[in-house]
Coordinates of C-alpha atoms and ligand atoms in Angstrom, one line a residue:
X28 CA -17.6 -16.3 -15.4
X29 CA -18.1 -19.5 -13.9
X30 CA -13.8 -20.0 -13.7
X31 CA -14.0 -17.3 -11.9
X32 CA -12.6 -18.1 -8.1
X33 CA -14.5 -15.4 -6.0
X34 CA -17.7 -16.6 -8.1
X35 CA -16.9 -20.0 -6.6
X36 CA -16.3 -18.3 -2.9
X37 CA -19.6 -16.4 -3.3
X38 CA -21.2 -20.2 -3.5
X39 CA -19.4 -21.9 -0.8
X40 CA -18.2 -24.1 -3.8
X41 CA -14.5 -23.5 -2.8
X42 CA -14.0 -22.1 1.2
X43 CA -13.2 -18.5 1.7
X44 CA -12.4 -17.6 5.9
X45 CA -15.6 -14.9 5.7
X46 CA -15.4 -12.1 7.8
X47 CA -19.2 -10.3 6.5
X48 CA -21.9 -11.5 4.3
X49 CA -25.1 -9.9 3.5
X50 CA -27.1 -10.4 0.0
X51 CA -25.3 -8.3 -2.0
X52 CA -21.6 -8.1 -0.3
X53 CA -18.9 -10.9 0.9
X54 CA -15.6 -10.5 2.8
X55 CA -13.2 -13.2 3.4
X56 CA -9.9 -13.4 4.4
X57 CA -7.3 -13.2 1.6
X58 CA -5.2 -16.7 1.1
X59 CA -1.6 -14.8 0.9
X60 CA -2.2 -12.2 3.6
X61 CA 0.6 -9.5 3.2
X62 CA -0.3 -7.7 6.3
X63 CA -1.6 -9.7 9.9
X64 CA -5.0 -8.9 9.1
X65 CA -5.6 -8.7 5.2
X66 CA -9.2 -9.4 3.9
X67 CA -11.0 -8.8 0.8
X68 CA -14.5 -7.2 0.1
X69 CA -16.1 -8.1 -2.9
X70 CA -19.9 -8.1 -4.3
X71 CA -21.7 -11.4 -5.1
X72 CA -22.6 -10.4 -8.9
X73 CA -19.7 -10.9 -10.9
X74 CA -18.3 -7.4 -12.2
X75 CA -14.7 -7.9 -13.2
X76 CA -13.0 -4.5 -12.7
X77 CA -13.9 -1.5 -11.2
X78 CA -13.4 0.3 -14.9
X79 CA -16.2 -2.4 -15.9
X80 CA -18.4 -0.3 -13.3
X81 CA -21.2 2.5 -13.9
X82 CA -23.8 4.7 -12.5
X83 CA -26.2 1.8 -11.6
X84 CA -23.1 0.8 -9.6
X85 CA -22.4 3.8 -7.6
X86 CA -24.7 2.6 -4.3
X87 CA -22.7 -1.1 -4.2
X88 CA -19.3 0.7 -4.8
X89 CA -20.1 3.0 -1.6
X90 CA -21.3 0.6 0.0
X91 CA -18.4 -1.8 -0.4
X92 CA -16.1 1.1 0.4
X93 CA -18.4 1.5 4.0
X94 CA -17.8 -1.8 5.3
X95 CA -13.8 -1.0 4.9
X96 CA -13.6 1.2 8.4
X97 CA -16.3 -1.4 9.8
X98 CA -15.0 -3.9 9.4
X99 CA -11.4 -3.4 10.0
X100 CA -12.3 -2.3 13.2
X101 CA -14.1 -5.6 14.0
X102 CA -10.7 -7.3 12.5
X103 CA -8.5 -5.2 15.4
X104 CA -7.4 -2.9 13.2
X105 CA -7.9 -0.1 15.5
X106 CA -4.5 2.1 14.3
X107 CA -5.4 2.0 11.0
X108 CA -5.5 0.3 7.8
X109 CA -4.7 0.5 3.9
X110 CA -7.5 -0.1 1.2
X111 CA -6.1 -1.2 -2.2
X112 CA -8.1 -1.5 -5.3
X113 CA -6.1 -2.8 -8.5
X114 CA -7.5 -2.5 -12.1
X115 CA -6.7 -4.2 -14.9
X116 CA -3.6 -6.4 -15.5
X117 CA -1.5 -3.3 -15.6
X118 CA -2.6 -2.4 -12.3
X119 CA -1.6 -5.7 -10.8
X120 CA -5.0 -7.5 -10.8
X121 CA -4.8 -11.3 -10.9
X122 CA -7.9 -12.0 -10.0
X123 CA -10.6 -10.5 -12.4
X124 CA -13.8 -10.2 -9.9
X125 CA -13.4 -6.6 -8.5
X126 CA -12.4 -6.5 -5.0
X127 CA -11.4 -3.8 -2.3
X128 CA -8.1 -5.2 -0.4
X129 CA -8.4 -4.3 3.6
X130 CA -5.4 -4.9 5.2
X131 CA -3.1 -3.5 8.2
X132 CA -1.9 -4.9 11.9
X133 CA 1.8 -6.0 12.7
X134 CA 4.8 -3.4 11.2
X135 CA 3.5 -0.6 9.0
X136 CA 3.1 -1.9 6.2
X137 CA 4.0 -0.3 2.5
X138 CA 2.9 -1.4 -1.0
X139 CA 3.6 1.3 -4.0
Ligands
5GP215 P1 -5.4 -8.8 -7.0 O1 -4.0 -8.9 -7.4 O2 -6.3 -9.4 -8.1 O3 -5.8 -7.5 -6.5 O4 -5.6 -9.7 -5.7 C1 -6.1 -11.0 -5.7 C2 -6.0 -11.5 -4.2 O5 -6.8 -12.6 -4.1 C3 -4.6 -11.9 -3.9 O6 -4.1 -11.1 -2.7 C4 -4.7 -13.4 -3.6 O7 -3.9 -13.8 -2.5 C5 -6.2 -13.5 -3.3 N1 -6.7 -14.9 -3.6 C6 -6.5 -15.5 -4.8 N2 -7.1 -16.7 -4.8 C7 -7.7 -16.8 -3.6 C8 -8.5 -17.8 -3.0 O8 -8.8 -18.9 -3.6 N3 -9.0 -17.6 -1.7 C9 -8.7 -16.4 -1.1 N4 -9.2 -16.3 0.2 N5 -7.9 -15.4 -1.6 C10 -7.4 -15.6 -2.8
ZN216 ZN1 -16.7 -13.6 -10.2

């Protein structure tokens, strides 16, 4: 857990652009943006996938899913935006501390 590079964001021991912090939820901006505004929402505790999640996570789940509209709107994104959650290396993850992608601005943008 302690490799793990969000972990390290969460700490301030690598930089992340944040966009929204409170005690249990960060957002930063994502390093390889693939939209103009592209940021991630992630908790602090370490939970690697959203299959790893439970009932005692339901509240921090909505909550994270909340701050997607909020936020993008404080980002510009007032036309809209695209929330992408992957799971699991099958599902594209690379990065194995679950995280809600927010991202949308510039031309439409598509992702299958
Ligand atoms: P995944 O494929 O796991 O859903 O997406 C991981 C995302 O994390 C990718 O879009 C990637 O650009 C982003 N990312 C990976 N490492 C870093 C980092 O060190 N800092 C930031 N801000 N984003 C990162
Ligand atoms: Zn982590």
């Amino acid at each position: 857990m302690n490799d793990c590079i969000f972990c390290k964001i969460v700490v301030g021991e690598i930089p992340g652009s944040r966009v929204y912090e409170d005690d249990e939820v960060l957002a930063f901006h994502d390093i390889h943006p693939f939209a103009r505004v592209h940021f991630l929402i992630i908790p602090k505790a370490h939970i690697a996938t959203l299959a790893d999640c439970g009932a005692e996570h339901e509240r921090l789940l909505g909550k994270m899913l909340l701050l997607a509209p909020r936020l993008a709107s404080e980002q510009g994104l007032d036309a809209g935006f695209k929330t992408l959650i992957n799971t699991g290396r099958g599902g594209g993850q690379e990065v194995f501390h679950i995280h809600v992608h927010v991202f949308g601005g510039g031309d439409p943008v598509k992702r299958s």
